[in-house]
Coordinates of C-alpha atoms in Angstrom, one line a residue:
X1 CA -52.1 -79.1 -14.9
X2 CA -54.0 -75.8 -14.5
X3 CA -51.6 -74.7 -11.7
X4 CA -48.6 -75.2 -14.0
X5 CA -50.3 -73.4 -16.8
X6 CA -51.1 -70.4 -14.6
X7 CA -47.5 -70.4 -13.4
X8 CA -46.3 -70.4 -17.0
X9 CA -48.6 -67.6 -17.9
X10 CA -47.4 -65.5 -14.9
X11 CA -43.8 -66.2 -15.8
X12 CA -44.5 -65.2 -19.4
X13 CA -46.2 -61.9 -18.2
X14 CA -43.2 -61.2 -16.0
X15 CA -40.8 -61.9 -18.8
X16 CA -42.7 -59.6 -21.1
X17 CA -42.8 -56.9 -18.4
X18 CA -39.0 -57.2 -17.9
X19 CA -38.4 -57.2 -21.6
X20 CA -40.5 -54.0 -21.9
X21 CA -38.6 -52.4 -19.1
X22 CA -35.3 -53.5 -20.6
X23 CA -36.4 -52.1 -23.9
X24 CA -37.4 -48.8 -22.2
X25 CA -34.0 -48.7 -20.4
X26 CA -32.2 -49.4 -23.7
X27 CA -34.2 -46.6 -25.3
X28 CA -33.4 -44.2 -22.5
X29 CA -29.7 -45.3 -22.7
X30 CA -29.7 -44.7 -26.4
X31 CA -31.2 -41.2 -25.8
X32 CA -28.7 -40.4 -23.1
X33 CA -25.8 -41.5 -25.3
X34 CA -27.2 -39.5 -28.1
X35 CA -27.5 -36.4 -25.8
X36 CA -24.0 -37.1 -24.5
X37 CA -22.7 -37.3 -28.0
X38 CA -24.5 -34.1 -28.9
X39 CA -23.1 -32.4 -25.8
X40 CA -19.6 -33.6 -26.6
X41 CA -20.0 -32.3 -30.1
X42 CA -21.3 -28.9 -28.8
X43 CA -18.4 -28.9 -26.3
X44 CA -16.0 -29.5 -29.2
X45 CA -17.6 -26.8 -31.2
X46 CA -17.4 -24.4 -28.2
X47 CA -13.7 -25.3 -27.8
X48 CA -13.2 -24.6 -31.5
X49 CA -15.1 -21.3 -31.2
X50 CA -13.1 -20.4 -28.1
X51 CA -9.9 -21.1 -30.0
X52 CA -11.1 -19.1 -33.0
X53 CA -12.1 -16.3 -30.6
X54 CA -8.6 -16.3 -29.1
X55 CA -7.0 -16.2 -32.5
X56 CA -9.4 -13.4 -33.5
X57 CA -8.5 -11.4 -30.4
X58 CA -4.8 -11.9 -31.1
X59 CA -5.3 -10.7 -34.7
X60 CA -7.4 -7.8 -33.5
X61 CA -4.7 -6.9 -31.0
X62 CA -2.1 -7.0 -33.8
X63 CA -4.3 -4.9 -36.1
X64 CA -5.0 -2.4 -33.3
X65 CA -1.2 -2.1 -32.7
X66 CA -0.7 -1.6 -36.5
X67 CA -3.5 1.0 -36.5
X68 CA -2.0 2.8 -33.5
X69 CA 1.4 2.9 -35.3
X70 CA -0.2 4.4 -38.4
X71 CA -2.1 7.0 -36.2
X72 CA 1.2 8.0 -34.6
X73 CA 3.0 8.3 -37.9
X74 CA 0.1 10.3 -39.4
X75 CA 0.0 12.6 -36.3
X76 CA 3.8 13.1 -36.6
X77 CA 3.5 14.0 -40.3
X78 CA 0.8 16.5 -39.5
X79 CA 2.8 18.0 -36.7
X80 CA 5.9 18.4 -39.0
X81 CA 3.7 20.1 -41.6
X82 CA 2.4 22.5 -38.9
X83 CA 6.0 23.2 -37.8
X84 CA 7.0 23.9 -41.4
X85 CA 4.0 26.3 -41.9
X86 CA 4.9 28.0 -38.5
X87 CA 8.5 28.5 -39.6
X88 CA 7.4 30.0 -42.9
X89 CA 4.9 32.3 -41.2
X90 CA 7.6 33.3 -38.7
X91 CA 10.0 34.2 -41.5
X92 CA 7.4 36.3 -43.2
X93 CA 6.7 38.4 -40.2
X94 CA 10.4 38.7 -39.1
X95 CA 11.6 42.3 -39.0
X96 CA 14.6 41.6 -41.3
X97 CA 12.3 40.0 -43.9
X98 CA 9.9 42.9 -43.8
X99 CA 12.8 45.3 -44.1
X100 CA 14.0 43.4 -47.2
X101 CA 10.6 43.6 -48.8
X102 CA 10.3 47.3 -48.1
X103 CA 13.7 48.0 -49.6
X104 CA 12.9 45.9 -52.6
X105 CA 9.5 47.4 -53.3
X106 CA 10.6 51.0 -52.6
X107 CA 14.0 51.2 -54.2
X108 CA 12.7 53.4 -57.0
X109 CA 10.3 55.3 -54.8
X110 CA 11.7 57.1 -51.8
X111 CA 8.3 57.9 -50.3
X112 CA 7.3 54.2 -50.5
X113 CA 10.7 53.2 -49.2
X114 CA 10.3 55.4 -46.1
X115 CA 6.7 54.1 -45.4
X116 CA 7.9 50.6 -45.9
X117 CA 10.8 50.9 -43.5
X118 CA 8.6 52.7 -40.9
X119 CA 6.1 49.8 -41.2
X120 CA 8.8 47.2 -40.9
X121 CA 10.1 48.8 -37.7
X122 CA 6.8 48.2 -35.9
X123 CA 6.6 45.1 -33.8
X124 CA 4.4 42.3 -35.2
X125 CA 3.0 39.4 -33.2
X126 CA 4.7 36.2 -34.1
X127 CA 2.6 33.1 -34.8
X128 CA 2.3 30.6 -31.9
X129 CA 4.4 27.5 -32.2
X130 CA 2.4 24.3 -32.7
X131 CA 2.4 21.7 -29.9
X132 CA 2.2 17.9 -30.2
X133 CA -1.2 16.6 -29.4
X134 CA -1.8 13.3 -27.6
X135 CA -2.6 10.5 -30.1
X136 CA -5.8 8.5 -29.3
X137 CA -4.7 4.9 -29.3
X138 CA -6.2 1.7 -28.0
X139 CA -3.5 1.6 -25.4
X140 CA -4.5 4.8 -23.7
X141 CA -8.3 4.5 -24.1
X142 CA -10.1 4.1 -20.7
X143 CA -10.2 0.4 -19.8
X144 CA -13.4 -1.3 -18.8
X145 CA -13.7 -1.5 -15.0
X146 CA -13.0 -5.1 -13.8
X147 CA -13.4 -6.5 -10.3
X148 CA -10.1 -6.2 -8.5
X149 CA -8.6 -3.5 -10.8
X150 CA -6.6 -0.8 -9.1
X151 CA -8.3 2.6 -8.9
X152 CA -8.6 5.7 -6.8
X153 CA -11.3 7.2 -4.7
X154 CA -14.1 8.7 -6.8
X155 CA -16.7 10.0 -4.3
X156 CA -15.5 13.3 -2.8
X157 CA -18.8 14.4 -1.2
X158 CA -20.5 13.0 1.9
X159 CA -24.0 14.0 3.1
X160 CA -24.9 14.1 6.8
X161 CA -28.4 15.0 7.8
X162 CA -29.0 16.9 4.6
X163 CA -25.7 18.8 4.7
X164 CA -23.0 18.1 2.0
X165 CA -19.3 17.9 2.9
X166 CA -16.5 18.1 0.4
X167 CA -13.6 15.8 1.1
X168 CA -10.1 15.6 -0.4
X169 CA -9.9 11.8 -1.0
X170 CA -7.2 9.6 0.4
X171 CA -4.9 8.7 -2.4
X172 CA -4.3 5.0 -2.6
X173 CA -0.5 4.5 -3.1
X174 CA 0.8 2.4 -6.0
X175 CA 3.6 0.8 -3.9
X176 CA 6.2 -0.1 -2.9
X177 CA 5.8 -3.9 -2.9
X178 CA 6.9 -5.9 0.1
X179 CA 8.2 -8.9 -2.0
X180 CA 9.1 -7.6 -5.5
X181 CA 10.7 -10.9 -6.3
X182 CA 7.3 -12.7 -6.2
X183 CA 4.5 -12.5 -8.8
X184 CA 0.9 -13.6 -7.9
X185 CA -2.1 -13.8 -10.2
X186 CA -5.1 -12.8 -8.0
X187 CA -8.8 -13.2 -8.4
X188 CA -10.4 -11.2 -5.6
X189 CA -13.1 -8.7 -4.6
X190 CA -11.8 -5.1 -4.2
X191 CA -11.4 -5.4 -0.4
X192 CA -9.1 -8.4 -0.5
X193 CA -7.3 -7.1 -3.7
X194 CA -6.4 -3.9 -1.8
X195 CA -5.0 -5.9 1.1
X196 CA -2.9 -8.2 -1.2
X197 CA -1.6 -5.9 -3.9
X198 CA 1.3 -4.5 -1.9
X199 CA 2.6 -8.0 -0.9
X200 CA 4.0 -8.9 -4.3
X201 CA 3.8 -8.0 -7.9
X202 CA 0.2 -8.6 -8.6
X203 CA -1.7 -9.5 -11.8
X204 CA -5.5 -8.9 -11.7
X205 CA -8.3 -8.2 -14.1
X206 CA -7.9 -11.3 -16.3
X207 CA -11.1 -13.3 -17.2
X208 CA -11.9 -16.9 -18.0
X209 CA -11.8 -15.9 -21.7
X210 CA -8.4 -14.1 -21.8
X211 CA -6.2 -15.5 -19.0
X212 CA -4.2 -17.7 -21.4
X213 CA -3.2 -14.5 -23.2
X214 CA -2.7 -12.2 -20.2
X215 CA -0.9 -14.4 -17.7
X216 CA 2.0 -15.4 -20.0
X217 CA 3.1 -11.7 -20.1
X218 CA 4.5 -12.3 -16.6
X219 CA 4.1 -15.9 -15.5
X220 CA 3.1 -15.9 -11.8
X221 CA 4.6 -18.0 -9.0
X222 CA 1.2 -18.6 -7.5
X223 CA -2.5 -18.2 -8.1
X224 CA -4.7 -16.9 -5.3
X225 CA -8.5 -17.0 -5.7
X226 CA -10.8 -15.5 -3.1
X227 CA -14.4 -16.6 -2.6
X228 CA -15.6 -13.7 -4.9
X229 CA -19.2 -12.8 -5.1
X230 CA -19.1 -10.7 -8.3
X231 CA -17.5 -10.5 -11.6
X232 CA -16.7 -13.0 -14.4
X233 CA -15.1 -15.6 -12.0
X234 CA -18.0 -15.7 -9.5
X235 CA -20.1 -18.1 -11.6
X236 CA -17.0 -20.2 -12.2
X237 CA -16.3 -21.0 -8.5
X238 CA -19.8 -20.9 -6.9
X239 CA -21.5 -24.3 -7.1
X240 CA -20.2 -26.6 -9.8
X241 CA -16.8 -25.5 -11.0
X242 CA -16.9 -23.8 -14.4
X243 CA -14.8 -24.8 -17.4
X244 CA -12.9 -21.5 -17.3
X245 CA -11.7 -22.3 -13.7
X246 CA -10.7 -25.8 -14.7
X247 CA -8.8 -24.5 -17.7
X248 CA -7.0 -21.9 -15.5
X249 CA -6.0 -24.5 -12.9
X250 CA -4.8 -26.9 -15.7
X251 CA -2.8 -24.0 -17.2
X252 CA -1.2 -23.5 -13.7
X253 CA -0.5 -27.2 -13.2
X254 CA 1.3 -27.5 -16.6
X255 CA 3.7 -24.7 -15.4
X256 CA 4.1 -25.7 -11.8
X257 CA 2.3 -22.7 -10.5
X258 CA 1.0 -23.2 -6.9
X259 CA -2.8 -22.6 -6.5
X260 CA -4.5 -21.2 -3.4
X261 CA -8.2 -20.9 -2.6
X262 CA -9.0 -18.3 0.1
X263 CA -12.5 -18.5 1.7
X264 CA -13.3 -15.1 3.2
X265 CA -17.1 -14.9 3.1
X266 CA -20.2 -16.7 2.2
X267 CA -21.3 -20.3 2.9
X268 CA -18.2 -22.5 2.4
X269 CA -20.4 -25.3 0.9
X270 CA -21.1 -23.0 -2.1
X271 CA -17.4 -23.0 -2.9
X272 CA -16.4 -26.5 -1.7
X273 CA -16.4 -28.2 -5.1
X274 CA -14.2 -25.5 -6.6
X275 CA -11.9 -25.4 -3.6
X276 CA -11.2 -29.1 -3.9
X277 CA -9.5 -28.4 -7.3
X278 CA -6.9 -26.2 -5.6
X279 CA -3.6 -27.4 -4.1
X280 CA -4.1 -25.4 -1.0
X281 CA -7.1 -24.0 0.9
X282 CA -7.3 -21.4 3.6
X283 CA -10.2 -19.8 5.4
X284 CA -11.0 -16.7 7.5
X285 CA -14.0 -18.6 9.0
X286 CA -13.3 -20.1 12.4
X287 CA -16.0 -22.7 11.9
X288 CA -14.3 -24.2 8.8
X289 CA -11.7 -26.9 9.3
X290 CA -9.2 -25.5 6.9
X291 CA -5.9 -23.7 7.7
X292 CA -6.5 -20.1 8.9
X293 CA -5.7 -17.0 6.9
X294 CA -7.4 -14.1 8.5
X295 CA -7.6 -10.5 7.3
X296 CA -4.9 -8.3 8.6
X297 CA -4.3 -4.5 8.4
X298 CA -2.5 -3.4 5.3
X299 CA -0.1 -0.6 6.4
X300 CA 0.0 0.9 2.9
X301 CA -3.7 1.9 3.2
X302 CA -4.6 1.3 6.9
X303 CA -2.5 3.9 8.6
X304 CA -2.9 7.2 10.4
X305 CA -1.9 9.5 7.5
X306 CA -4.6 12.2 7.6
X307 CA -6.8 13.6 4.9
X308 CA -5.4 16.9 3.6
X309 CA -8.6 18.6 4.7
X310 CA -8.4 17.1 8.2
X311 CA -11.2 15.5 10.2
X312 CA -14.8 16.7 10.7
X313 CA -15.6 17.6 14.3
X314 CA -18.3 15.0 14.6
X315 CA -18.8 11.4 15.9
X316 CA -20.4 9.3 13.2
X317 CA -22.2 6.0 13.4
X318 CA -21.0 3.2 11.2
X319 CA -23.9 3.7 8.8
X320 CA -23.0 7.4 8.5
X321 CA -19.4 6.6 8.1
X322 CA -19.9 4.0 5.4
X323 CA -23.0 4.5 3.3
X324 CA -23.8 1.8 0.8
X325 CA -22.2 1.5 -2.6
X326 CA -18.9 3.1 -1.6
X327 CA -15.9 1.7 -3.5
X328 CA -13.1 0.5 -1.3
X329 CA -10.8 3.5 -2.0
X330 CA -13.7 5.7 -0.9
X331 CA -14.1 3.5 2.3
X332 CA -10.4 4.3 3.0
X333 CA -11.2 8.0 2.7
X334 CA -14.2 7.7 5.1
X335 CA -12.1 5.8 7.7
X336 CA -10.1 9.0 8.1
X337 CA -12.9 11.5 8.1
X338 CA -14.7 11.6 11.5
X339 CA -13.5 12.7 15.0
X340 CA -14.6 9.2 16.2
X341 CA -16.6 6.2 14.9
X342 CA -19.4 4.8 17.0
X343 CA -19.5 1.2 15.9
X344 CA -22.3 -1.1 17.1
X345 CA -21.9 -4.5 18.7
X346 CA -21.3 -7.2 16.1
X347 CA -19.1 -5.1 13.8
X348 CA -16.6 -7.5 12.2
X349 CA -13.2 -7.5 13.9
X350 CA -11.4 -6.8 10.7
X351 CA -13.5 -3.6 10.2
X352 CA -12.7 -2.4 13.7
X353 CA -9.0 -3.0 13.1
X354 CA -9.0 -1.1 9.8
X355 CA -10.7 1.9 11.4
X356 CA -8.4 1.9 14.4
X357 CA -5.3 1.5 12.2
X358 CA -6.4 4.7 10.4
X359 CA -6.1 6.5 13.7
X360 CA -9.8 7.1 14.2
X361 CA -11.0 6.7 17.8
X362 CA -13.7 4.0 18.2
X363 CA -16.4 5.1 20.6
X364 CA -18.8 7.9 21.4
X365 CA -16.1 10.5 22.2
X366 CA -12.8 11.5 20.5
X367 CA -9.8 10.4 22.5
X368 CA -6.3 10.6 20.9
X369 CA -4.8 8.5 23.7
X370 CA -7.3 5.7 23.3
X371 CA -7.0 5.9 19.5
X372 CA -3.2 5.5 19.7
X373 CA -3.6 2.4 21.9
X374 CA -6.2 0.9 19.5
X375 CA -3.9 1.6 16.5
X376 CA -1.1 -0.2 18.3
X377 CA -3.4 -3.1 19.1
X378 CA -4.7 -3.3 15.5
X379 CA -1.1 -3.7 14.2
X380 CA -0.2 -6.2 16.9
X381 CA -3.1 -8.4 15.8
X382 CA -1.2 -8.9 12.5
X383 CA -0.5 -7.2 9.3
X384 CA -1.1 -8.6 5.9
X385 CA 2.6 -9.0 5.4
X386 CA 2.6 -11.4 8.4
X387 CA -0.4 -13.2 7.2
X388 CA 1.2 -13.7 3.8
X389 CA 4.4 -14.9 5.5
X390 CA 2.3 -17.7 7.0
X391 CA 0.6 -18.6 3.7
X392 CA 3.9 -18.7 1.8
X393 CA 5.6 -20.9 4.4
X394 CA 2.6 -23.3 4.3
X395 CA 2.7 -23.7 0.5
X396 CA 6.4 -23.8 0.2
X397 CA 7.4 -20.5 -1.3
X398 CA 10.0 -18.2 0.2
X399 CA 8.5 -15.5 2.4
X400 CA 11.7 -13.3 2.6
X401 CA 11.1 -9.6 2.9
X402 CA 12.8 -6.5 4.3
X403 CA 13.1 -6.3 8.1
X404 CA 13.0 -3.5 10.6
X405 CA 16.0 -4.8 12.6
X406 CA 17.3 -1.9 14.8
X407 CA 20.8 -0.8 16.0
X408 CA 20.7 1.7 18.9
X409 CA 23.4 4.4 19.2
X410 CA 23.8 5.4 22.8
X411 CA 26.5 8.1 23.5
X412 CA 27.0 8.6 27.2
X413 CA 29.0 11.7 28.2
X414 CA 27.9 11.8 31.8
X415 CA 28.6 8.6 33.8
X416 CA 25.8 9.5 36.2
X417 CA 23.2 9.0 33.4
X418 CA 24.5 5.5 32.4
X419 CA 22.0 3.5 34.5
X420 CA 19.0 5.6 33.4
X421 CA 20.1 5.3 29.8
X422 CA 20.5 1.5 29.8
X423 CA 17.2 1.1 31.5
X424 CA 15.5 3.0 28.7
X425 CA 17.1 0.8 26.1
X426 CA 16.2 -2.4 28.1
X427 CA 12.5 -1.4 27.9
X428 CA 12.4 -1.6 24.1
X429 CA 11.5 -4.5 21.9
X430 CA 13.1 -5.4 18.6
X431 CA 16.6 -4.1 19.5
X432 CA 19.2 -6.3 17.8
X433 CA 22.4 -4.3 18.5
X434 CA 23.5 -1.7 21.0
X435 CA 26.4 0.6 20.2
X436 CA 27.4 2.2 23.4
X437 CA 30.1 4.9 23.5
X438 CA 30.9 6.0 27.1
X439 CA 32.8 5.2 30.3
X440 CA 34.5 1.8 30.7
X441 CA 32.0 0.4 33.2
X442 CA 29.2 0.9 30.6
X443 CA 30.2 -2.2 28.6
X444 CA 29.8 -4.8 31.4
X445 CA 26.7 -3.1 32.8
X446 CA 25.1 -3.1 29.3
X447 CA 25.8 -6.8 28.9
X448 CA 24.1 -7.5 32.3
X449 CA 21.1 -5.3 31.5
X450 CA 20.7 -6.5 27.9
X451 CA 21.7 -10.2 27.9
X452 CA 19.9 -11.0 24.6
X453 CA 21.3 -8.0 22.6
X454 CA 24.6 -7.7 20.8
X455 CA 26.6 -5.1 22.7
X456 CA 29.4 -3.2 20.9
X457 CA 31.4 -0.9 23.1
X458 CA 33.8 1.9 22.2
X459 CA 35.6 4.2 24.6
X460 CA 35.5 7.9 23.5
X461 CA 38.4 10.3 23.6
X462 CA 37.9 13.2 26.1
X463 CA 37.8 15.7 23.2
X464 CA 35.0 13.9 21.2
X465 CA 31.8 15.8 20.7
X466 CA 28.5 13.9 20.7
X467 CA 28.3 14.1 17.0
X468 CA 31.7 12.6 16.7
X469 CA 30.7 9.8 19.0
X470 CA 27.6 9.1 16.9
X471 CA 29.7 9.0 13.7
X472 CA 32.1 6.6 15.3
X473 CA 29.2 4.3 16.3
X474 CA 27.4 4.6 12.9
X475 CA 30.2 2.6 11.2
X476 CA 29.6 -0.2 13.6
X477 CA 25.8 -0.5 13.0
X478 CA 24.7 -3.7 11.2
X479 CA 20.9 -3.6 11.4
X480 CA 18.7 -2.0 8.7
X481 CA 17.6 0.8 11.0
X482 CA 19.6 3.1 13.3
X483 CA 18.1 4.7 16.4
X484 CA 19.7 7.5 18.4
X485 CA 18.7 7.6 22.1
X486 CA 19.6 10.5 24.4
X487 CA 20.8 9.3 27.9
X488 CA 18.9 12.2 29.5
X489 CA 15.4 11.5 28.1
X490 CA 12.6 9.0 29.0
X491 CA 11.4 6.4 26.5
X492 CA 8.3 4.3 27.0
X493 CA 8.3 0.5 26.4
X494 CA 6.5 1.0 23.0
X495 CA 8.7 3.8 21.8
X496 CA 10.7 2.0 19.2
X497 CA 8.0 -0.4 18.0
X498 CA 5.6 2.6 17.5
X499 CA 8.3 4.6 15.7
X500 CA 9.4 1.6 13.5
X501 CA 5.8 1.3 12.3
X502 CA 6.1 4.5 10.3
X503 CA 8.5 2.8 7.9
X504 CA 5.6 0.4 6.9
X505 CA 3.5 3.2 5.4
X506 CA 5.8 6.1 4.6
X507 CA 8.6 6.6 2.0
X508 CA 10.7 8.5 4.5
X509 CA 14.4 7.7 5.2
X510 CA 14.3 9.3 8.6
X511 CA 11.5 9.1 11.2
X512 CA 11.2 10.9 14.5
X513 CA 9.1 13.2 16.6
X514 CA 8.4 16.9 16.0
X515 CA 5.4 16.6 18.3
X516 CA 6.5 15.4 21.8
X517 CA 6.1 16.0 25.5
X518 CA 8.9 17.7 27.5
X519 CA 9.6 18.0 31.2
X520 CA 11.6 20.9 32.8
X521 CA 12.9 19.9 36.2
X522 CA 13.4 23.3 37.7
X523 CA 9.9 24.7 37.2
X524 CA 8.5 21.1 37.3
X525 CA 6.6 22.0 34.1
X526 CA 5.2 19.5 31.5
X527 CA 5.0 20.9 28.0
X528 CA 3.7 19.7 24.6
X529 CA 5.6 20.7 21.6
X530 CA 3.9 21.1 18.2
X531 CA 0.9 18.8 18.6
X532 CA -0.2 19.6 15.0
X533 CA 3.0 18.1 13.7
X534 CA 1.9 14.4 14.1
X535 CA 1.9 12.1 11.1
X536 CA 3.4 14.6 8.6
X537 CA 6.5 15.0 6.5
X538 CA 8.3 17.7 8.4
X539 CA 12.1 17.9 8.7
X540 CA 12.2 19.2 12.2
X541 CA 12.4 16.2 14.5
X542 CA 14.2 16.0 17.9
X543 CA 17.6 14.4 17.7
X544 CA 16.8 12.1 20.6
X545 CA 14.0 10.6 18.6
X546 CA 15.9 9.9 15.4
X547 CA 15.3 6.5 13.7
X548 CA 16.8 6.3 10.2
X549 CA 17.6 3.8 7.5
X550 CA 21.2 2.9 8.0
X551 CA 22.4 3.5 4.4
X552 CA 20.8 6.9 4.3
X553 CA 22.3 7.9 7.6
X554 CA 25.8 6.8 6.5
X555 CA 25.5 9.1 3.5
X556 CA 24.4 12.0 5.7
X557 CA 26.6 11.5 8.8
X558 CA 26.5 13.6 12.0
X559 CA 28.0 17.1 12.4
X560 CA 31.0 17.3 14.8
X561 CA 29.0 19.1 17.5
X562 CA 27.6 18.4 20.9
X563 CA 24.7 20.8 20.9
X564 CA 22.8 21.3 17.6
X565 CA 24.0 18.3 15.6
X566 CA 20.3 17.5 14.9
X567 CA 19.6 21.0 13.5
X568 CA 22.5 20.7 11.1
X569 CA 21.3 17.2 10.1
X570 CA 17.8 18.6 9.4
X571 CA 19.2 21.4 7.2
X572 CA 21.2 18.9 5.3
X573 CA 18.1 16.7 4.7
X574 CA 16.2 19.8 3.4
X575 CA 19.1 20.6 1.0
X576 CA 19.5 17.0 -0.2
X577 CA 15.8 16.2 -0.5
X578 CA 15.9 13.5 2.1
X579 CA 12.3 12.7 3.4
X580 CA 11.8 13.1 7.1
X581 CA 8.6 12.0 8.8
X582 CA 7.2 13.1 12.2
X583 CA 5.3 10.4 13.9
X584 CA 3.0 10.5 17.0
X585 CA 3.5 12.5 20.2
X586 CA 3.5 9.5 22.6
X587 CA 6.2 7.2 24.1
X588 CA 8.9 9.9 24.6
X589 CA 9.7 12.7 27.1
X590 CA 12.5 15.2 26.5
X591 CA 14.0 16.0 30.0
X592 CA 16.0 19.1 30.7
X593 CA 16.7 21.2 33.8
X594 CA 15.5 24.3 32.0
X595 CA 15.0 25.3 28.4
X596 CA 14.0 28.9 27.5
X597 CA 13.5 28.0 23.8
X598 CA 11.2 25.2 24.7
X599 CA 9.2 27.3 27.1
X600 CA 8.5 29.8 24.3
X601 CA 7.8 27.2 21.6
X602 CA 5.5 24.7 23.4
X603 CA 2.2 24.8 25.3
X604 CA 2.0 24.2 29.0
X605 CA 0.2 21.0 29.9
X606 CA 0.5 21.1 33.7
X607 CA 3.0 21.4 36.6
X608 CA 4.0 17.8 37.3
X609 CA 5.3 14.7 35.7
X610 CA 5.0 14.2 32.0
X611 CA 5.1 10.4 32.0
X612 CA 1.3 9.9 32.6
X613 CA 0.6 12.0 29.5
X614 CA 3.3 10.6 27.2
X615 CA 3.8 6.9 28.2
X616 CA 0.8 4.9 27.2

């Protein structure tokens, strides 16, 4: 009996304990539900406040626009009043008006009349006409600096070992865009923003608070978000996704806008939760199992265009080259400044590629040949246009953009130069079409030597000049670019690919070489013409190096001359304002038996072959 009683007591105690725990759980649940209800109420209040804030911002924008309009109208009225006063003052001091006053006041007094006429004959300074002054409006007030906003270099002074150097900053171009048919909304740090901004029409600078008002102004085709570390979006994508990011992605989903997350730096786990909300994810980290999207050089800003003040005659370490707190436009200026950059082991590959693409030798000594090879290698590793092609193909958007397809014009007047000329064309990459004008046997031989190239043959009449042959071939060209190659000269295997590159970072219609190597057979002399003319707009290129946009070349045409057609073309370019760009000195050798003009205009390199110097 006592055993059963004890069991009953123990069961009662356990029941009471369970009941107490259940009551405690119920109380905790009630508290949690109350807190959840309060949180939901606060969230609703926050949404209502956000909606009111958006409405208030819209009303403020409307009121600011109305105020701006009133300011402009008031400024115009003041200007018109100043104009009226100026006209009145001008009339008063006008000679004919002063003569009239003198005659009127002195008509009864000859002495006063004589003095008045004498005074009226003296010149009097007329009042200065008023000028319109700029009206201060909210539209032209300086905007607050936002991450990713486009801006120019601001730091023009560098300090080395206590000495200050004044630089003329590299001016970041505003365009052109590679794909003007495509609009992207981009959230990125300044480095990535600078790489992407030329690939499409780009909208940046919007925040979690105002994106719903900014983005509808030009609805984007895609949203690209980088793993940013600063600015208003950083707290939205690091760790737990913020409500602003969720709202932005919901806004994009409602409109069928593709969303892309691009992990470029930082621990991927810090961004994983936010990245899962995007349709597509890419990474620059080889250890992350997402599709690759590496940094590439951006030809618009990573190019060998020099600073206007030239380079300093010093080799700088990476720390000297890139001191802390430089904005990215200032970094682009620094890339172009030293004679060479001594970069330590472990320097990121993208950084080395950007420095090399700016034409700066990497190492402890300046070396223009090595710098040119490094520049070529940096571009061959991939440009941002090629990277974005890969991304657009992966997410299902068209990646169409202008090409650098090339037609080669090859006029052959001397049959003995045919084999040499065809061998030079066969060396080149990226030739889509060969227009050959020469002896009958040239057609079959060209098809044998260039089996993968479209060959178009025309037989010239005996009286045709070289310019006439080029004009006849120009109408047959179908590619975007037209190259002229001289059968007498030597062209390296990278000649055309190096020359085409200039169209990625210049606004020129014609590219060629004003700086080049030449070889004279009779004296066996190798010469260098105008080494200072590299990478500059200078309408004085050699005709045998001409590479031009087809439409521009069709408008210009070729003079009906055998010798000097290129000089006539250059004069026409100067007269018509056609931009001509002189590229690097490498990849081409002008070959002649003798040339007195060249002997007087170029510097002697050595007696011997020019190819070891030119063909790298």
